[in-house]
Short mmCIF file of C-alpha atoms and ligand atoms in Angstrom, two decimals:
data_model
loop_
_atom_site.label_atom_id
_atom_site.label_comp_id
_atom_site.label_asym_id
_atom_site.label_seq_id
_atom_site.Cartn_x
_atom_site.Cartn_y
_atom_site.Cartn_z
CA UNK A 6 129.86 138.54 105.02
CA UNK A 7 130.82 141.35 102.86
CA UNK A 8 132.97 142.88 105.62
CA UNK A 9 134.69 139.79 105.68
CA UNK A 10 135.16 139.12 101.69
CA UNK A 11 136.87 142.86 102.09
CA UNK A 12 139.49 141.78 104.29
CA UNK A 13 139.98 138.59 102.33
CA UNK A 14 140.52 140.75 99.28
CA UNK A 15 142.43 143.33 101.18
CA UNK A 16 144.76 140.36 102.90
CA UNK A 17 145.55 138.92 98.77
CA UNK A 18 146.39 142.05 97.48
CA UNK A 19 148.78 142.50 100.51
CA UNK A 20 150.32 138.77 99.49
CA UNK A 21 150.06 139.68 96.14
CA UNK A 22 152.14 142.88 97.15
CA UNK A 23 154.90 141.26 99.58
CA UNK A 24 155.41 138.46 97.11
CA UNK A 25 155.86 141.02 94.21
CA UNK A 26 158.45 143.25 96.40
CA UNK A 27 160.34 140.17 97.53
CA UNK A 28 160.76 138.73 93.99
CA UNK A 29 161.76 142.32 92.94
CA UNK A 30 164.25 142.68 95.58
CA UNK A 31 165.85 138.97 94.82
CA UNK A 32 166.10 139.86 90.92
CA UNK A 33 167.71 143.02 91.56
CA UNK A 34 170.00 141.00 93.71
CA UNK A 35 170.77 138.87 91.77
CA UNK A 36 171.90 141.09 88.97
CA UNK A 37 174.30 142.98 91.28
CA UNK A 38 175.52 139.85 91.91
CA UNK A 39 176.52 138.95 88.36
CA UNK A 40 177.57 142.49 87.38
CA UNK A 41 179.71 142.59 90.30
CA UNK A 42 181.38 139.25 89.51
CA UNK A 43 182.68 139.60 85.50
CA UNK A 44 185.33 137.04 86.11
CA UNK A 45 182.71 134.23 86.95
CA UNK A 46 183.38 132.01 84.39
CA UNK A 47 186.87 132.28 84.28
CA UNK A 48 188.40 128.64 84.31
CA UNK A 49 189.68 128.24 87.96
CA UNK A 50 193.04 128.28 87.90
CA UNK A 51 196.22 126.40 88.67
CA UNK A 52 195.66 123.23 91.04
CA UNK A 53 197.92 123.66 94.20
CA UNK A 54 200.03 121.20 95.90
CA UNK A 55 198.96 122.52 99.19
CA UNK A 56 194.92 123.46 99.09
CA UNK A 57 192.41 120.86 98.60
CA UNK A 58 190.02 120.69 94.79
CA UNK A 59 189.17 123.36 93.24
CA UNK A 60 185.83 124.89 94.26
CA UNK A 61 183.83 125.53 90.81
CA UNK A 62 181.00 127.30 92.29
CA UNK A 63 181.49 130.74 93.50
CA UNK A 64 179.45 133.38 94.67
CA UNK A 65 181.06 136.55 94.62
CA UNK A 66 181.00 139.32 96.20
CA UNK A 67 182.76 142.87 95.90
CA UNK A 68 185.02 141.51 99.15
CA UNK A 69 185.00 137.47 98.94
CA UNK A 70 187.65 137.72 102.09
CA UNK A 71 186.87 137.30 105.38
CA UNK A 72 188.91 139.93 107.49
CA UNK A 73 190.51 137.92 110.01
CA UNK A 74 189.74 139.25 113.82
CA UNK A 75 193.15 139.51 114.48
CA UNK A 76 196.30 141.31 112.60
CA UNK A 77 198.43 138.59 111.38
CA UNK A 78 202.37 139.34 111.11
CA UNK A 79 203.92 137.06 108.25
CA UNK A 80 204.83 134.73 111.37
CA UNK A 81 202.04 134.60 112.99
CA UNK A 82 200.33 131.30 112.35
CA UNK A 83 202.77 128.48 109.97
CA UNK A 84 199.61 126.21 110.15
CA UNK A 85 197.82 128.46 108.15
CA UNK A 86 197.59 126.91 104.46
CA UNK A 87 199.27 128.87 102.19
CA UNK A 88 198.30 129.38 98.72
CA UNK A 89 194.98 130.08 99.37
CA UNK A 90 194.85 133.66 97.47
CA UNK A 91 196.50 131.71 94.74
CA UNK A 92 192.93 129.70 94.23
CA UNK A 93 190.89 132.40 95.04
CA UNK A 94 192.59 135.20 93.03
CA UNK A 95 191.28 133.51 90.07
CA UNK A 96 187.35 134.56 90.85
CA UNK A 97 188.07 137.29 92.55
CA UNK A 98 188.28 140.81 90.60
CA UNK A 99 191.23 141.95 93.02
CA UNK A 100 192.15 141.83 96.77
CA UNK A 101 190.38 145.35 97.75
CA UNK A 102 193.08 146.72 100.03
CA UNK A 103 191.02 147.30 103.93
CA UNK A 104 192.79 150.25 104.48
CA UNK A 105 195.58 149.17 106.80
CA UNK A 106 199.69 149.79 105.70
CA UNK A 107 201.47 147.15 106.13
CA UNK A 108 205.10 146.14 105.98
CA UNK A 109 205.88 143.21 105.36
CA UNK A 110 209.61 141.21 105.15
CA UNK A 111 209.63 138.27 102.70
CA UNK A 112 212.19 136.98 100.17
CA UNK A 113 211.92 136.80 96.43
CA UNK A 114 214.01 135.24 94.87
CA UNK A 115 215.44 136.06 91.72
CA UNK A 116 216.37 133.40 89.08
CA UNK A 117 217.60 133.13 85.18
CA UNK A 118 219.33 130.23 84.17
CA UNK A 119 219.69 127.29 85.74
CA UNK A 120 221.89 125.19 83.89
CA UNK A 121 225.74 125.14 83.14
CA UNK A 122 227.23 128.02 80.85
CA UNK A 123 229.18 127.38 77.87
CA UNK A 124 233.13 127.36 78.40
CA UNK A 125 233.04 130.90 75.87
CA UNK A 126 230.12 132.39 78.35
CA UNK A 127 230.81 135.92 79.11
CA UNK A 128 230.78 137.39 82.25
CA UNK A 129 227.01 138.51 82.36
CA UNK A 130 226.13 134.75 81.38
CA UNK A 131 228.13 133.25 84.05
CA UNK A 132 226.37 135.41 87.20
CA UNK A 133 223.39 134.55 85.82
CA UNK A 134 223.62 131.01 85.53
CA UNK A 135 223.22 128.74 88.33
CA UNK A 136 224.46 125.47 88.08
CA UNK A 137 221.52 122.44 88.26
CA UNK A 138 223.96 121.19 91.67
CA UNK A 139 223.99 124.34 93.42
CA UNK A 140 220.14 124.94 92.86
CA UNK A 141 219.25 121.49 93.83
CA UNK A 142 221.66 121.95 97.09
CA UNK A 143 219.72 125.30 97.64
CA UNK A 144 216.13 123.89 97.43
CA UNK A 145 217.25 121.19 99.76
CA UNK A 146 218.80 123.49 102.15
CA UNK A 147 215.34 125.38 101.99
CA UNK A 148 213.23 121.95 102.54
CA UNK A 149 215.47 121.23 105.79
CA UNK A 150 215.11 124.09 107.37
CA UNK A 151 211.88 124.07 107.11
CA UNK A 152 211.64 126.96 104.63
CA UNK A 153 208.12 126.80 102.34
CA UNK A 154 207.15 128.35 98.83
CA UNK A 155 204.18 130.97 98.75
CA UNK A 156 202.91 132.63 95.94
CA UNK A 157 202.84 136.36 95.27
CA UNK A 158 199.08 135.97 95.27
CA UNK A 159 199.58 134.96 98.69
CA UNK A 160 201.79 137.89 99.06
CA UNK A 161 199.46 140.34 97.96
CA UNK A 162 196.76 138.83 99.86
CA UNK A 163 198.89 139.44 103.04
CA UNK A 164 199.82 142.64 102.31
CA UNK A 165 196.34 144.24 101.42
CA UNK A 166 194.01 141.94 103.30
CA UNK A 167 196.20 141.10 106.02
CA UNK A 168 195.83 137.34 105.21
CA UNK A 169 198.89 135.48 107.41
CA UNK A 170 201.89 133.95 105.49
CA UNK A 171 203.50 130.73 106.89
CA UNK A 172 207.20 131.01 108.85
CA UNK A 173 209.51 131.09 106.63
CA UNK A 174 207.59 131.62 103.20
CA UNK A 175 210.01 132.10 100.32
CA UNK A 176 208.69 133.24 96.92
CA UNK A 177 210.66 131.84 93.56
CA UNK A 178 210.74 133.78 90.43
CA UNK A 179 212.47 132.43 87.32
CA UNK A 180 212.91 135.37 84.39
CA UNK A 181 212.49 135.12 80.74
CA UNK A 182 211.60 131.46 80.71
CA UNK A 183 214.43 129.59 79.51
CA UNK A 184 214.30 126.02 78.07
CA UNK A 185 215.73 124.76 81.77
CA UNK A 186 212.83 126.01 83.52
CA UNK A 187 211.63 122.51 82.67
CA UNK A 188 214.30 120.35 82.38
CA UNK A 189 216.28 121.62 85.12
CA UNK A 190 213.96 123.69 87.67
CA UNK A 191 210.59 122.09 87.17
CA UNK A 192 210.89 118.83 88.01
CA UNK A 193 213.50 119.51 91.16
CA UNK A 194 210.23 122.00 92.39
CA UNK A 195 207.88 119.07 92.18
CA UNK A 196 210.57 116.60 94.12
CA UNK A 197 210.58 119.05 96.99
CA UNK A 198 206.98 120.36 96.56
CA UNK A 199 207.81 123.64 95.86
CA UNK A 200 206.06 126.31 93.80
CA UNK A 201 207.40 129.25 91.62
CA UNK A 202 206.44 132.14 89.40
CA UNK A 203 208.16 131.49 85.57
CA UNK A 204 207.83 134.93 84.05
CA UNK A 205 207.99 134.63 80.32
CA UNK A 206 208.59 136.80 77.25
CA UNK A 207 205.36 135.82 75.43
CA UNK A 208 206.80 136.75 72.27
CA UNK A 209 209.19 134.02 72.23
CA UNK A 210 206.87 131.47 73.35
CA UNK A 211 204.35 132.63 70.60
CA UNK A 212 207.04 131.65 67.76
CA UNK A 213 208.86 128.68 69.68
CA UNK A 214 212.25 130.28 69.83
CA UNK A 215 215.13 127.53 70.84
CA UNK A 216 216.48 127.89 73.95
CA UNK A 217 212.70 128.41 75.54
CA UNK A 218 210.08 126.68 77.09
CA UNK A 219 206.85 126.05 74.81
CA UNK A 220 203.36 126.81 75.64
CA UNK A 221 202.95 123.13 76.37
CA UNK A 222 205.10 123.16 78.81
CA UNK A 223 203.83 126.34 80.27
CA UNK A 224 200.86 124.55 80.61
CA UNK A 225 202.17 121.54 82.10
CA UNK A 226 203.79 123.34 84.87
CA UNK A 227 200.82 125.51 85.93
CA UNK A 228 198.51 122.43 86.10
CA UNK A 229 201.60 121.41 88.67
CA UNK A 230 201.10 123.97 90.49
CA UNK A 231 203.25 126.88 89.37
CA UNK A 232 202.57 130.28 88.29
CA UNK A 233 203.06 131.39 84.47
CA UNK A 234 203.16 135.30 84.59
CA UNK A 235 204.13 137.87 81.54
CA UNK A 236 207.65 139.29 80.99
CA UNK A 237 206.58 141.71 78.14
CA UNK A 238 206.53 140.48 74.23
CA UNK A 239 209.74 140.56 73.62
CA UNK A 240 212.00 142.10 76.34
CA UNK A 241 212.52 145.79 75.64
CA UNK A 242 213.82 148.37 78.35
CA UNK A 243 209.67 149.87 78.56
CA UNK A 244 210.88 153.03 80.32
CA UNK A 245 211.78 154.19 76.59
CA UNK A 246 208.85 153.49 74.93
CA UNK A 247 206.07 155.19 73.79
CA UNK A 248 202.67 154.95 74.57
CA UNK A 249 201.17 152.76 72.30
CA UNK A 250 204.46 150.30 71.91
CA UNK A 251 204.06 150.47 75.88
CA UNK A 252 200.30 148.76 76.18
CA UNK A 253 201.36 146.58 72.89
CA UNK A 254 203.89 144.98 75.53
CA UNK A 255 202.19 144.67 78.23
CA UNK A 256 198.28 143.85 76.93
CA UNK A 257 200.04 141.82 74.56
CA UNK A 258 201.81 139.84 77.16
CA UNK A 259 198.87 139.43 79.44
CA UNK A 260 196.80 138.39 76.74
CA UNK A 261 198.78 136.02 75.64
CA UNK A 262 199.21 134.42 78.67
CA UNK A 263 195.49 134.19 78.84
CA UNK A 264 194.99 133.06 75.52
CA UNK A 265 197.71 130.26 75.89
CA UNK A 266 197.01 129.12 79.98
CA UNK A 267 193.40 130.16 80.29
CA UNK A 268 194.54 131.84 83.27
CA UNK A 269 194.58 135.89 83.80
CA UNK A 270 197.77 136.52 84.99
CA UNK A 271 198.27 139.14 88.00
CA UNK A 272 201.66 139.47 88.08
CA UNK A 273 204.82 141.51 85.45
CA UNK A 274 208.25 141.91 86.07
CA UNK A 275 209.92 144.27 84.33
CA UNK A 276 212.38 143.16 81.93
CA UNK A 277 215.71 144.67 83.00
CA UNK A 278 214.71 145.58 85.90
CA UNK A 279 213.50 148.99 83.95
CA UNK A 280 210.30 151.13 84.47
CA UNK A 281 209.33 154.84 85.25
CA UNK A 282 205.38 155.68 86.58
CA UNK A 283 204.27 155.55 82.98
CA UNK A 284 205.09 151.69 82.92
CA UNK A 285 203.13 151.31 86.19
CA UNK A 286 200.34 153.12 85.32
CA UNK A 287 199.93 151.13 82.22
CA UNK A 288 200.01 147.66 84.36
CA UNK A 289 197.36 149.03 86.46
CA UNK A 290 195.31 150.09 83.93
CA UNK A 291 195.57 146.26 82.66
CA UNK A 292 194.47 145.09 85.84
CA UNK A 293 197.87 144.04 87.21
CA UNK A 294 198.41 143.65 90.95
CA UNK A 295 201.94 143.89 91.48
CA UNK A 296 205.40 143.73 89.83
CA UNK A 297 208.54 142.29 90.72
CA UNK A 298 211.58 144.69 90.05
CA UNK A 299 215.38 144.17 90.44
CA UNK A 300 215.95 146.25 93.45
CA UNK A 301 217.44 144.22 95.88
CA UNK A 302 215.63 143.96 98.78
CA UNK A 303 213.53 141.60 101.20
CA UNK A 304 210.51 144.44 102.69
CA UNK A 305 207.17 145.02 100.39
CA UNK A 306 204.72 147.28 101.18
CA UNK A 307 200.97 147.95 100.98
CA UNK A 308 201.44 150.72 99.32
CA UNK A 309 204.46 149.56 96.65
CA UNK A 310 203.18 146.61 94.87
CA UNK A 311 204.19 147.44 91.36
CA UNK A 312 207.84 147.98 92.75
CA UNK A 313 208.47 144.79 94.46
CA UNK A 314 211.78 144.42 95.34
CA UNK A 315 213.59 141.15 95.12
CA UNK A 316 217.30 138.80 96.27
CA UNK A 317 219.14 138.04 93.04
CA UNK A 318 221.06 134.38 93.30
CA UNK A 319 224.28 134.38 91.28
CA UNK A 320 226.24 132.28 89.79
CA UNK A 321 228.85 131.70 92.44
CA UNK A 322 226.07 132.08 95.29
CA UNK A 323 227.26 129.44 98.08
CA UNK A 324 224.80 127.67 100.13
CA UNK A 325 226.45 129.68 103.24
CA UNK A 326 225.01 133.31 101.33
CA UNK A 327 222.26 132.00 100.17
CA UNK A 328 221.31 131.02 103.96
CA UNK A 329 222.02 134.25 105.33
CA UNK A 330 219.85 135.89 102.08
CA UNK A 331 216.96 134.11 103.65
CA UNK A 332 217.09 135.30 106.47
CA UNK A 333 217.90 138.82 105.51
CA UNK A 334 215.67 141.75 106.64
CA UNK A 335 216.35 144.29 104.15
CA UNK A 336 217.15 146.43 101.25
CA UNK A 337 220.01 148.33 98.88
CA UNK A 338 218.86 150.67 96.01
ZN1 ZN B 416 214.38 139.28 81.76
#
């Protein structure tokens, strides 16, 4: 009896042991789970036309991407949904690059006005206004040819995780966020079911300058499905500034793109066009994953994110150029 009320004892304090160990091992777990996932509770962000409800729950990991088995080319697969690293970006603390360089040929377009200049517009005014025809022309052309909007979360998705981009994909930028990105681009977008990236200068939004959209509109358009991304406070060449003026910019603008969308933008494009490495340094340092530029060109690469190159539409673009800038594999310094 006593040999057997030893082994009874010795077989609970093994239980007692394994069950100790086990919860041990799921708290510590657990709290690698939440330290590795400090973007948790950020609001999920912008509802997409083309993925289905948001998923609240997450559980995140350093890598929340399955590698796909195979290496996708940005043709590979058009049934693929796009805008899926658009959703998940939002919980994820950044696409961790998987090591492979990758080249990729998409076109960004480049927009400023779209609206009819004044009869006294100057020169500079005129290329940079398209007319609310020819841009509606140009997004039909797009949607009959069979030409689709991705994001440049999707594009950074592709290019670090090798996540496949439908045929065709087309990304949209509109700069500085003029009062026509809603009367005249918005709701032509949401006819076609397209999506864009309005890059504002936060600045002006901040103290409702005339002549720009308003937060409330910024809102509006990223619960339809677009992207509201920083443009700097108030437009400055950054290559010339110092340090501190440099991270008042950029932080600023990020922050107040947060504070205003609660959404943690991603994205900067450098107003003018102008940056050296200190600018880029500074946008990594604020956790930003790429930057469009105004070098004109249609190839991005794994390794050149924060230099993203881009096809400026003028003025007096006709339908026939703007077909053959689609389809154009390339780039001009
Ligand atoms: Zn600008």
């Amino acid at each position: 009896m006593r040999e057997l009320g030893r082994t009874r004892q010795l077989l609970m304090a093994v239980i007692v042991l394994y069950v100790t160990v086990i919860t041990a091992m799921g708290v510590v777990a657990l709290r690698r789970r939440w330290a590795s996932a400090p973007e948790a509770t950020v609001m999920p962000g912008p509802p997409s036309p083309t993925h289905s409800p948001v998923v609240t729950v997450s559980l995140p990991t350093s890598t929340p991407f399955v590698t796909p088995t195979r290496l996708p080319s940005p043709s590979a697969d058009a049934t693929v949904a796009s805008h899926q690293g658009s959703h998940d970006a939002d919980i994820a603390p950044g696409p961790t690059p998987d090591g492979t360089p990758r080249s990729i040929r998409l076109p960004i377009l480049m927009y400023h006005y779209v609206s009819a200049p004044l009869p006294d517009a100057d020169i500079f005014r005129r290329d940079l206004s398209v007319h609310p025809g020819a841009f509606r022309k140009q997004m039909e052309y797009m949607y009959s040819h069979g030409y689709v909007t991705v994001s440049l979360y999707d594009l950074v998705y592709a290019l670090t995780r090798g996540l496949p981009l439908p045929e065709r994909a087309v990304v949209l930028t509109f700069d500085d966020g003029y009062a026509d990105a809603y009367t005249n681009v918005y709701p032509v977008l949401r006819e076609y079911g397209f999506t864009a990236t309005f890059f504002v200068i936060t600045g002006f939004l901040d103290t409702a300058r005339p002549g720009y959209i308003t937060w409330d509109q910024a809102r509006e358009m990223l619960e339809g499905g677009m992207d509201i991304e920083p443009h700097s406070k108030s437009h400055p060449d950054l290559s010339e500034l110092d340090y501190d003026a440099l991270v008042y910019q950029i932080v600023g603008s990020i922050e107040s793109v947060e504070a205003n969308t609660s959404h943690r933008p991603r994205f900067f494009a450098y107003p003018s066009g102008r940056y050296d490495d200190r600018v880029s340094e500074v946008l990594r340092m604020a956790g930003i994953w790429g930057a469009v530029t105004t070098h004109n060109g249609t190839r991005h690469s794994s390794d050149g994110l924060l230099a993203l190159s881009r096809v400026r539409i003028h003025g007096d673009t006709g339908i026939e150029t703007f077909a053959a800038l689609l389809d154009w594999d390339g780039d001009v310094e």
